[in-house]
Amino acid sequence: MTIAALNRLLDEEQPDVRRHPAPEIPQITARKRKFMQQPRPVPGPPVPPETPSAGAAPLAVGKLLAWAEAHETRFVARKGEQARALLRELRGLYAEAEELAQADAEEQRLVEQLAELRARKDRLRPTQKRRSPVRDYVPAEVRAWARGAGLAVPSAGTVPNAIVAAWREATGGAQ
C-alpha cells in the first residue's frame, strides 16, 4: 500500500483528525548519484549492504542507520552518522518535552490542592465578630448632652436607646 493510499484511507475513516504534512524528500542530483555509485577506493572484503528496494516495506530506523554507516561510500556513511546524531538530539528534546509536560501536570495538581487547602482553611477559621451598625449620631455628643441634662449615661460602650431617643427629641438630631 502506498503512502498516498494510506492517507486517503485515514482521511475517509477519520476526517476530523489533523495530520502533519508530508515531509519534503530531497532530490538527488545526477552528480550526487554518480558520487554515491563510485566504488570504495580501498579494496576490502565485500560487504553486501542491504539496499532498500522501492516497493519494499520501510526499514526500521536502527537497521537503516546501520546500513548507511556500513555503506561503502563516504557520503552515505556520513549521512548515517548525521542521522544518528539528529536522532540522539531528538531523543533529548523529546525527553525534555516529556519532563516539561510532567512538571505542568504536577503544577496543575498542586494548584488544585492549594485551592482545596485554602477552602478548608476558610471553613475552619472562626467567624469574625459582627461589625457594629453605622450610627447616625456621635456617641460623645449624646453622652455630653445626657450628662448636661442630668441623665445617667455610661462613659464607654453602647449608649442606651432611651437616651439616644431623648437626645433626638430634645435636639432634633439625625434619624
mmCIF file with all atom_site columns, C-alpha atoms in Angstrom:
data_model
loop_
_atom_site.group_PDB
_atom_site.id
_atom_site.type_symbol
_atom_site.label_atom_id
_atom_site.label_alt_id
_atom_site.label_comp_id
_atom_site.label_asym_id
_atom_site.label_entity_id
_atom_site.label_seq_id
_atom_site.pdbx_PDB_ins_code
_atom_site.Cartn_x
_atom_site.Cartn_y
_atom_site.Cartn_z
_atom_site.occupancy
_atom_site.B_iso_or_equiv
_atom_site.pdbx_formal_charge
_atom_site.auth_seq_id
_atom_site.auth_comp_id
_atom_site.auth_asym_id
_atom_site.auth_atom_id
_atom_site.pdbx_PDB_model_num
ATOM 1   C CA . MET A 1 1   ? 0.000   0.000  0.000   1.00 0.00 ? 1   MET A CA 1
ATOM 2   C CA . THR A 1 2   ? 1.377   3.401  -0.903  1.00 0.00 ? 2   THR A CA 1
ATOM 3   C CA . ILE A 1 3   ? 1.557   6.332  1.463   1.00 0.00 ? 3   ILE A CA 1
ATOM 4   C CA . ALA A 1 4   ? -0.989  8.222  -0.610  1.00 0.00 ? 4   ALA A CA 1
ATOM 5   C CA . ALA A 1 5   ? -3.425  5.284  -0.407  1.00 0.00 ? 5   ALA A CA 1
ATOM 6   C CA . LEU A 1 6   ? -2.885  5.057  3.349   1.00 0.00 ? 6   LEU A CA 1
ATOM 7   C CA . ASN A 1 7   ? -3.536  8.788  3.742   1.00 0.00 ? 7   ASN A CA 1
ATOM 8   C CA . ARG A 1 8   ? -6.758  8.513  1.709   1.00 0.00 ? 8   ARG A CA 1
ATOM 9   C CA . LEU A 1 9   ? -7.880  5.605  3.881   1.00 0.00 ? 9   LEU A CA 1
ATOM 10  C CA . LEU A 1 10  ? -7.131  7.543  7.074   1.00 0.00 ? 10  LEU A CA 1
ATOM 11  C CA . ASP A 1 11  ? -8.922  10.631 5.747   1.00 0.00 ? 11  ASP A CA 1
ATOM 12  C CA . GLU A 1 12  ? -12.021 8.555  4.927   1.00 0.00 ? 12  GLU A CA 1
ATOM 13  C CA . GLU A 1 13  ? -12.193 6.877  8.328   1.00 0.00 ? 13  GLU A CA 1
ATOM 14  C CA . GLN A 1 14  ? -11.027 9.796  10.480  1.00 0.00 ? 14  GLN A CA 1
ATOM 15  C CA . PRO A 1 15  ? -11.715 13.029 8.571   1.00 0.00 ? 15  PRO A CA 1
ATOM 16  C CA . ASP A 1 16  ? -11.559 15.295 11.643  1.00 0.00 ? 16  ASP A CA 1
ATOM 17  C CA . VAL A 1 17  ? -8.040  14.242 12.714  1.00 0.00 ? 17  VAL A CA 1
ATOM 18  C CA . ARG A 1 18  ? -5.402  16.795 11.745  1.00 0.00 ? 18  ARG A CA 1
ATOM 19  C CA . ARG A 1 19  ? -2.317  15.307 10.161  1.00 0.00 ? 19  ARG A CA 1
ATOM 20  C CA . HIS A 1 20  ? 1.187   16.605 9.825   1.00 0.00 ? 20  HIS A CA 1
ATOM 21  C CA . PRO A 1 21  ? 2.040   17.444 6.207   1.00 0.00 ? 21  PRO A CA 1
ATOM 22  C CA . ALA A 1 22  ? 4.292   15.020 4.374   1.00 0.00 ? 22  ALA A CA 1
ATOM 23  C CA . PRO A 1 23  ? 7.993   15.837 4.666   1.00 0.00 ? 23  PRO A CA 1
ATOM 24  C CA . GLU A 1 24  ? 9.923   17.198 1.724   1.00 0.00 ? 24  GLU A CA 1
ATOM 25  C CA . ILE A 1 25  ? 12.012  14.488 0.068   1.00 0.00 ? 25  ILE A CA 1
ATOM 26  C CA . PRO A 1 26  ? 15.270  15.933 -1.233  1.00 0.00 ? 26  PRO A CA 1
ATOM 27  C CA . GLN A 1 27  ? 16.052  15.274 -4.863  1.00 0.00 ? 27  GLN A CA 1
ATOM 28  C CA . ILE A 1 28  ? 19.325  13.506 -5.610  1.00 0.00 ? 28  ILE A CA 1
ATOM 29  C CA . THR A 1 29  ? 21.115  15.227 -8.442  1.00 0.00 ? 29  THR A CA 1
ATOM 30  C CA . ALA A 1 30  ? 22.945  13.293 -11.122 1.00 0.00 ? 30  ALA A CA 1
ATOM 31  C CA . ARG A 1 31  ? 26.255  14.450 -9.638  1.00 0.00 ? 31  ARG A CA 1
ATOM 32  C CA . LYS A 1 32  ? 25.412  13.094 -6.167  1.00 0.00 ? 32  LYS A CA 1
ATOM 33  C CA . ARG A 1 33  ? 24.090  9.856  -7.679  1.00 0.00 ? 33  ARG A CA 1
ATOM 34  C CA . LYS A 1 34  ? 27.323  9.422  -9.630  1.00 0.00 ? 34  LYS A CA 1
ATOM 35  C CA . PHE A 1 35  ? 29.349  10.081 -6.452  1.00 0.00 ? 35  PHE A CA 1
ATOM 36  C CA . MET A 1 36  ? 27.229  7.620  -4.465  1.00 0.00 ? 36  MET A CA 1
ATOM 37  C CA . GLN A 1 37  ? 27.796  4.874  -7.026  1.00 0.00 ? 37  GLN A CA 1
ATOM 38  C CA . GLN A 1 38  ? 31.593  5.153  -7.054  1.00 0.00 ? 38  GLN A CA 1
ATOM 39  C CA . PRO A 1 39  ? 33.404  2.088  -5.720  1.00 0.00 ? 39  PRO A CA 1
ATOM 40  C CA . ARG A 1 40  ? 35.383  2.230  -2.500  1.00 0.00 ? 40  ARG A CA 1
ATOM 41  C CA . PRO A 1 41  ? 38.924  3.460  -3.054  1.00 0.00 ? 41  PRO A CA 1
ATOM 42  C CA . VAL A 1 42  ? 40.456  0.815  -0.754  1.00 0.00 ? 42  VAL A CA 1
ATOM 43  C CA . PRO A 1 43  ? 39.570  -2.751 -1.672  1.00 0.00 ? 43  PRO A CA 1
ATOM 44  C CA . GLY A 1 44  ? 38.378  -4.864 1.200   1.00 0.00 ? 44  GLY A CA 1
ATOM 45  C CA . PRO A 1 45  ? 36.221  -7.841 1.844   1.00 0.00 ? 45  PRO A CA 1
ATOM 46  C CA . PRO A 1 46  ? 32.918  -7.368 0.091   1.00 0.00 ? 46  PRO A CA 1
ATOM 47  C CA . VAL A 1 47  ? 30.175  -6.378 2.496   1.00 0.00 ? 47  VAL A CA 1
ATOM 48  C CA . PRO A 1 48  ? 26.820  -6.861 0.860   1.00 0.00 ? 48  PRO A CA 1
ATOM 49  C CA . PRO A 1 49  ? 24.806  -3.883 2.106   1.00 0.00 ? 49  PRO A CA 1
ATOM 50  C CA . GLU A 1 50  ? 21.089  -4.304 2.178   1.00 0.00 ? 50  GLU A CA 1
ATOM 51  C CA . THR A 1 51  ? 19.814  -1.994 -0.465  1.00 0.00 ? 51  THR A CA 1
ATOM 52  C CA . PRO A 1 52  ? 16.260  -0.863 0.103   1.00 0.00 ? 52  PRO A CA 1
ATOM 53  C CA . SER A 1 53  ? 14.018  -1.672 -2.814  1.00 0.00 ? 53  SER A CA 1
ATOM 54  C CA . ALA A 1 54  ? 11.397  0.805  -3.978  1.00 0.00 ? 54  ALA A CA 1
ATOM 55  C CA . GLY A 1 55  ? 8.383   -1.441 -3.350  1.00 0.00 ? 55  GLY A CA 1
ATOM 56  C CA . ALA A 1 56  ? 9.527   -2.998 -0.060  1.00 0.00 ? 56  ALA A CA 1
ATOM 57  C CA . ALA A 1 57  ? 8.269   -2.025 3.356   1.00 0.00 ? 57  ALA A CA 1
ATOM 58  C CA . PRO A 1 58  ? 10.297  0.744  5.008   1.00 0.00 ? 58  PRO A CA 1
ATOM 59  C CA . LEU A 1 59  ? 13.234  -0.363 7.124   1.00 0.00 ? 59  LEU A CA 1
ATOM 60  C CA . ALA A 1 60  ? 13.363  0.116  10.848  1.00 0.00 ? 60  ALA A CA 1
ATOM 61  C CA . VAL A 1 61  ? 15.363  3.199  11.773  1.00 0.00 ? 61  VAL A CA 1
ATOM 62  C CA . GLY A 1 62  ? 18.131  1.229  13.504  1.00 0.00 ? 62  GLY A CA 1
ATOM 63  C CA . LYS A 1 63  ? 18.554  -1.097 10.548  1.00 0.00 ? 63  LYS A CA 1
ATOM 64  C CA . LEU A 1 64  ? 18.599  1.814  8.115   1.00 0.00 ? 64  LEU A CA 1
ATOM 65  C CA . LEU A 1 65  ? 21.234  3.649  10.147  1.00 0.00 ? 65  LEU A CA 1
ATOM 66  C CA . ALA A 1 66  ? 23.384  0.532  10.360  1.00 0.00 ? 66  ALA A CA 1
ATOM 67  C CA . TRP A 1 67  ? 23.100  0.148  6.562   1.00 0.00 ? 67  TRP A CA 1
ATOM 68  C CA . ALA A 1 68  ? 24.079  3.776  5.988   1.00 0.00 ? 68  ALA A CA 1
ATOM 69  C CA . GLU A 1 69  ? 27.022  3.715  8.388   1.00 0.00 ? 69  GLU A CA 1
ATOM 70  C CA . ALA A 1 70  ? 28.360  0.498  6.835   1.00 0.00 ? 70  ALA A CA 1
ATOM 71  C CA . HIS A 1 71  ? 27.890  1.782  3.294   1.00 0.00 ? 71  HIS A CA 1
ATOM 72  C CA . GLU A 1 72  ? 30.964  1.824  1.069   1.00 0.00 ? 72  GLU A CA 1
ATOM 73  C CA . THR A 1 73  ? 30.621  5.473  0.029   1.00 0.00 ? 73  THR A CA 1
ATOM 74  C CA . ARG A 1 74  ? 31.666  8.120  2.486   1.00 0.00 ? 74  ARG A CA 1
ATOM 75  C CA . PHE A 1 75  ? 28.698  10.330 1.526   1.00 0.00 ? 75  PHE A CA 1
ATOM 76  C CA . VAL A 1 76  ? 26.112  7.735  2.614   1.00 0.00 ? 76  VAL A CA 1
ATOM 77  C CA . ALA A 1 77  ? 28.121  6.797  5.720   1.00 0.00 ? 77  ALA A CA 1
ATOM 78  C CA . ARG A 1 78  ? 28.332  10.467 6.721   1.00 0.00 ? 78  ARG A CA 1
ATOM 79  C CA . LYS A 1 79  ? 24.572  10.865 6.231   1.00 0.00 ? 79  LYS A CA 1
ATOM 80  C CA . GLY A 1 80  ? 24.061  7.854  8.504   1.00 0.00 ? 80  GLY A CA 1
ATOM 81  C CA . GLU A 1 81  ? 26.254  9.434  11.181  1.00 0.00 ? 81  GLU A CA 1
ATOM 82  C CA . GLN A 1 82  ? 24.397  12.733 10.846  1.00 0.00 ? 82  GLN A CA 1
ATOM 83  C CA . ALA A 1 83  ? 21.043  10.946 11.101  1.00 0.00 ? 83  ALA A CA 1
ATOM 84  C CA . ARG A 1 84  ? 22.166  9.117  14.247  1.00 0.00 ? 84  ARG A CA 1
ATOM 85  C CA . ALA A 1 85  ? 23.307  12.424 15.782  1.00 0.00 ? 85  ALA A CA 1
ATOM 86  C CA . LEU A 1 86  ? 19.977  14.053 14.889  1.00 0.00 ? 86  LEU A CA 1
ATOM 87  C CA . LEU A 1 87  ? 18.060  11.161 16.408  1.00 0.00 ? 87  LEU A CA 1
ATOM 88  C CA . ARG A 1 88  ? 20.104  11.498 19.613  1.00 0.00 ? 88  ARG A CA 1
ATOM 89  C CA . GLU A 1 89  ? 19.266  15.205 19.687  1.00 0.00 ? 89  GLU A CA 1
ATOM 90  C CA . LEU A 1 90  ? 15.581  14.491 19.006  1.00 0.00 ? 90  LEU A CA 1
ATOM 91  C CA . ARG A 1 91  ? 15.508  11.954 21.837  1.00 0.00 ? 91  ARG A CA 1
ATOM 92  C CA . GLY A 1 92  ? 16.943  14.590 24.169  1.00 0.00 ? 92  GLY A CA 1
ATOM 93  C CA . LEU A 1 93  ? 14.371  17.157 23.050  1.00 0.00 ? 93  LEU A CA 1
ATOM 94  C CA . TYR A 1 94  ? 11.602  14.599 23.452  1.00 0.00 ? 94  TYR A CA 1
ATOM 95  C CA . ALA A 1 95  ? 12.782  13.778 26.982  1.00 0.00 ? 95  ALA A CA 1
ATOM 96  C CA . GLU A 1 96  ? 12.803  17.490 27.862  1.00 0.00 ? 96  GLU A CA 1
ATOM 97  C CA . ALA A 1 97  ? 9.292   17.934 26.447  1.00 0.00 ? 97  ALA A CA 1
ATOM 98  C CA . GLU A 1 98  ? 8.051   14.934 28.433  1.00 0.00 ? 98  GLU A CA 1
ATOM 99  C CA . GLU A 1 99  ? 9.629   16.297 31.615  1.00 0.00 ? 99  GLU A CA 1
ATOM 100 C CA . LEU A 1 100 ? 8.042   19.689 30.984  1.00 0.00 ? 100 LEU A CA 1
ATOM 101 C CA . ALA A 1 101 ? 4.628   18.067 30.455  1.00 0.00 ? 101 ALA A CA 1
ATOM 102 C CA . GLN A 1 102 ? 5.034   16.166 33.729  1.00 0.00 ? 102 GLN A CA 1
ATOM 103 C CA . ALA A 1 103 ? 6.036   19.380 35.513  1.00 0.00 ? 103 ALA A CA 1
ATOM 104 C CA . ASP A 1 104 ? 2.969   21.150 34.077  1.00 0.00 ? 104 ASP A CA 1
ATOM 105 C CA . ALA A 1 105 ? 0.706   18.329 35.261  1.00 0.00 ? 105 ALA A CA 1
ATOM 106 C CA . GLU A 1 106 ? 2.321   18.389 38.705  1.00 0.00 ? 106 GLU A CA 1
ATOM 107 C CA . GLU A 1 107 ? 1.931   22.174 38.863  1.00 0.00 ? 107 GLU A CA 1
ATOM 108 C CA . GLN A 1 108 ? -1.771  21.905 37.962  1.00 0.00 ? 108 GLN A CA 1
ATOM 109 C CA . ARG A 1 109 ? -2.259  19.221 40.609  1.00 0.00 ? 109 ARG A CA 1
ATOM 110 C CA . LEU A 1 110 ? -0.540  21.411 43.217  1.00 0.00 ? 110 LEU A CA 1
ATOM 111 C CA . VAL A 1 111 ? -2.626  24.464 42.251  1.00 0.00 ? 111 VAL A CA 1
ATOM 112 C CA . GLU A 1 112 ? -5.806  22.419 42.715  1.00 0.00 ? 112 GLU A CA 1
ATOM 113 C CA . GLN A 1 113 ? -4.522  21.052 46.021  1.00 0.00 ? 113 GLN A CA 1
ATOM 114 C CA . LEU A 1 114 ? -3.690  24.587 47.204  1.00 0.00 ? 114 LEU A CA 1
ATOM 115 C CA . ALA A 1 115 ? -7.201  25.770 46.319  1.00 0.00 ? 115 ALA A CA 1
ATOM 116 C CA . GLU A 1 116 ? -8.683  22.881 48.313  1.00 0.00 ? 116 GLU A CA 1
ATOM 117 C CA . LEU A 1 117 ? -6.438  23.712 51.288  1.00 0.00 ? 117 LEU A CA 1
ATOM 118 C CA . ARG A 1 118 ? -7.429  27.371 51.214  1.00 0.00 ? 118 ARG A CA 1
ATOM 119 C CA . ALA A 1 119 ? -11.124 26.469 51.102  1.00 0.00 ? 119 ALA A CA 1
ATOM 120 C CA . ARG A 1 120 ? -10.656 24.073 54.038  1.00 0.00 ? 120 ARG A CA 1
ATOM 121 C CA . LYS A 1 121 ? -8.766  26.738 55.966  1.00 0.00 ? 121 LYS A CA 1
ATOM 122 C CA . ASP A 1 122 ? -11.584 29.234 55.359  1.00 0.00 ? 122 ASP A CA 1
ATOM 123 C CA . ARG A 1 123 ? -14.142 26.711 56.661  1.00 0.00 ? 123 ARG A CA 1
ATOM 124 C CA . LEU A 1 124 ? -12.076 26.067 59.812  1.00 0.00 ? 124 LEU A CA 1
ATOM 125 C CA . ARG A 1 125 ? -11.320 29.709 60.558  1.00 0.00 ? 125 ARG A CA 1
ATOM 126 C CA . PRO A 1 126 ? -13.623 31.153 63.260  1.00 0.00 ? 126 PRO A CA 1
ATOM 127 C CA . THR A 1 127 ? -16.165 33.661 62.060  1.00 0.00 ? 127 THR A CA 1
ATOM 128 C CA . GLN A 1 128 ? -15.199 37.265 62.592  1.00 0.00 ? 128 GLN A CA 1
ATOM 129 C CA . LYS A 1 129 ? -17.050 39.493 65.011  1.00 0.00 ? 129 LYS A CA 1
ATOM 130 C CA . ARG A 1 130 ? -20.018 41.328 63.649  1.00 0.00 ? 130 ARG A CA 1
ATOM 131 C CA . ARG A 1 131 ? -19.319 44.912 62.981  1.00 0.00 ? 131 ARG A CA 1
ATOM 132 C CA . SER A 1 132 ? -21.456 47.400 64.820  1.00 0.00 ? 132 SER A CA 1
ATOM 133 C CA . PRO A 1 133 ? -24.105 49.073 62.691  1.00 0.00 ? 133 PRO A CA 1
ATOM 134 C CA . VAL A 1 134 ? -23.410 52.503 61.274  1.00 0.00 ? 134 VAL A CA 1
ATOM 135 C CA . ARG A 1 135 ? -24.694 55.165 63.667  1.00 0.00 ? 135 ARG A CA 1
ATOM 136 C CA . ASP A 1 136 ? -26.355 58.349 62.592  1.00 0.00 ? 136 ASP A CA 1
ATOM 137 C CA . TYR A 1 137 ? -25.119 60.134 65.736  1.00 0.00 ? 137 TYR A CA 1
ATOM 138 C CA . VAL A 1 138 ? -21.819 60.777 67.512  1.00 0.00 ? 138 VAL A CA 1
ATOM 139 C CA . PRO A 1 139 ? -21.833 58.903 70.852  1.00 0.00 ? 139 PRO A CA 1
ATOM 140 C CA . ALA A 1 140 ? -19.595 61.509 72.552  1.00 0.00 ? 140 ALA A CA 1
ATOM 141 C CA . GLU A 1 141 ? -22.104 64.289 71.720  1.00 0.00 ? 141 GLU A CA 1
ATOM 142 C CA . VAL A 1 142 ? -25.045 62.226 73.048  1.00 0.00 ? 142 VAL A CA 1
ATOM 143 C CA . ARG A 1 143 ? -23.134 61.444 76.266  1.00 0.00 ? 143 ARG A CA 1
ATOM 144 C CA . ALA A 1 144 ? -22.247 65.129 76.779  1.00 0.00 ? 144 ALA A CA 1
ATOM 145 C CA . TRP A 1 145 ? -25.890 66.136 76.256  1.00 0.00 ? 145 TRP A CA 1
ATOM 146 C CA . ALA A 1 146 ? -27.124 63.413 78.638  1.00 0.00 ? 146 ALA A CA 1
ATOM 147 C CA . ARG A 1 147 ? -24.686 64.489 81.375  1.00 0.00 ? 147 ARG A CA 1
ATOM 148 C CA . GLY A 1 148 ? -25.725 68.118 80.918  1.00 0.00 ? 148 GLY A CA 1
ATOM 149 C CA . ALA A 1 149 ? -29.388 67.063 81.166  1.00 0.00 ? 149 ALA A CA 1
ATOM 150 C CA . GLY A 1 150 ? -28.656 65.151 84.393  1.00 0.00 ? 150 GLY A CA 1
ATOM 151 C CA . LEU A 1 151 ? -29.196 61.689 82.903  1.00 0.00 ? 151 LEU A CA 1
ATOM 152 C CA . ALA A 1 152 ? -27.019 58.747 83.902  1.00 0.00 ? 152 ALA A CA 1
ATOM 153 C CA . VAL A 1 153 ? -25.045 57.509 80.881  1.00 0.00 ? 153 VAL A CA 1
ATOM 154 C CA . PRO A 1 154 ? -22.144 55.028 80.795  1.00 0.00 ? 154 PRO A CA 1
ATOM 155 C CA . SER A 1 155 ? -18.783 56.548 79.887  1.00 0.00 ? 155 SER A CA 1
ATOM 156 C CA . ALA A 1 156 ? -17.974 53.719 77.481  1.00 0.00 ? 156 ALA A CA 1
ATOM 157 C CA . GLY A 1 157 ? -19.849 51.120 75.414  1.00 0.00 ? 157 GLY A CA 1
ATOM 158 C CA . THR A 1 158 ? -23.210 51.461 73.750  1.00 0.00 ? 158 THR A CA 1
ATOM 159 C CA . VAL A 1 159 ? -25.345 54.468 74.535  1.00 0.00 ? 159 VAL A CA 1
ATOM 160 C CA . PRO A 1 160 ? -28.784 53.201 75.697  1.00 0.00 ? 160 PRO A CA 1
ATOM 161 C CA . ASN A 1 161 ? -31.569 53.575 73.118  1.00 0.00 ? 161 ASN A CA 1
ATOM 162 C CA . ALA A 1 162 ? -33.743 55.548 75.577  1.00 0.00 ? 162 ALA A CA 1
ATOM 163 C CA . ILE A 1 163 ? -31.029 58.215 75.952  1.00 0.00 ? 163 ILE A CA 1
ATOM 164 C CA . VAL A 1 164 ? -30.499 58.389 72.174  1.00 0.00 ? 164 VAL A CA 1
ATOM 165 C CA . ALA A 1 165 ? -34.278 58.798 71.694  1.00 0.00 ? 165 ALA A CA 1
ATOM 166 C CA . ALA A 1 166 ? -34.382 61.570 74.350  1.00 0.00 ? 166 ALA A CA 1
ATOM 167 C CA . TRP A 1 167 ? -31.421 63.290 72.693  1.00 0.00 ? 167 TRP A CA 1
ATOM 168 C CA . ARG A 1 168 ? -33.148 63.175 69.285  1.00 0.00 ? 168 ARG A CA 1
ATOM 169 C CA . GLU A 1 169 ? -36.364 64.562 70.737  1.00 0.00 ? 169 GLU A CA 1
ATOM 170 C CA . ALA A 1 170 ? -34.586 67.378 72.555  1.00 0.00 ? 170 ALA A CA 1
ATOM 171 C CA . THR A 1 171 ? -32.140 68.415 69.843  1.00 0.00 ? 171 THR A CA 1
ATOM 172 C CA . GLY A 1 172 ? -33.842 67.258 66.655  1.00 0.00 ? 172 GLY A CA 1
ATOM 173 C CA . GLY A 1 173 ? -30.784 65.057 65.937  1.00 0.00 ? 173 GLY A CA 1
ATOM 174 C CA . ALA A 1 174 ? -30.480 62.967 62.805  1.00 0.00 ? 174 ALA A CA 1
ATOM 175 C CA . GLN A 1 175 ? -32.678 59.921 62.468  1.00 0.00 ? 175 GLN A CA 1
#
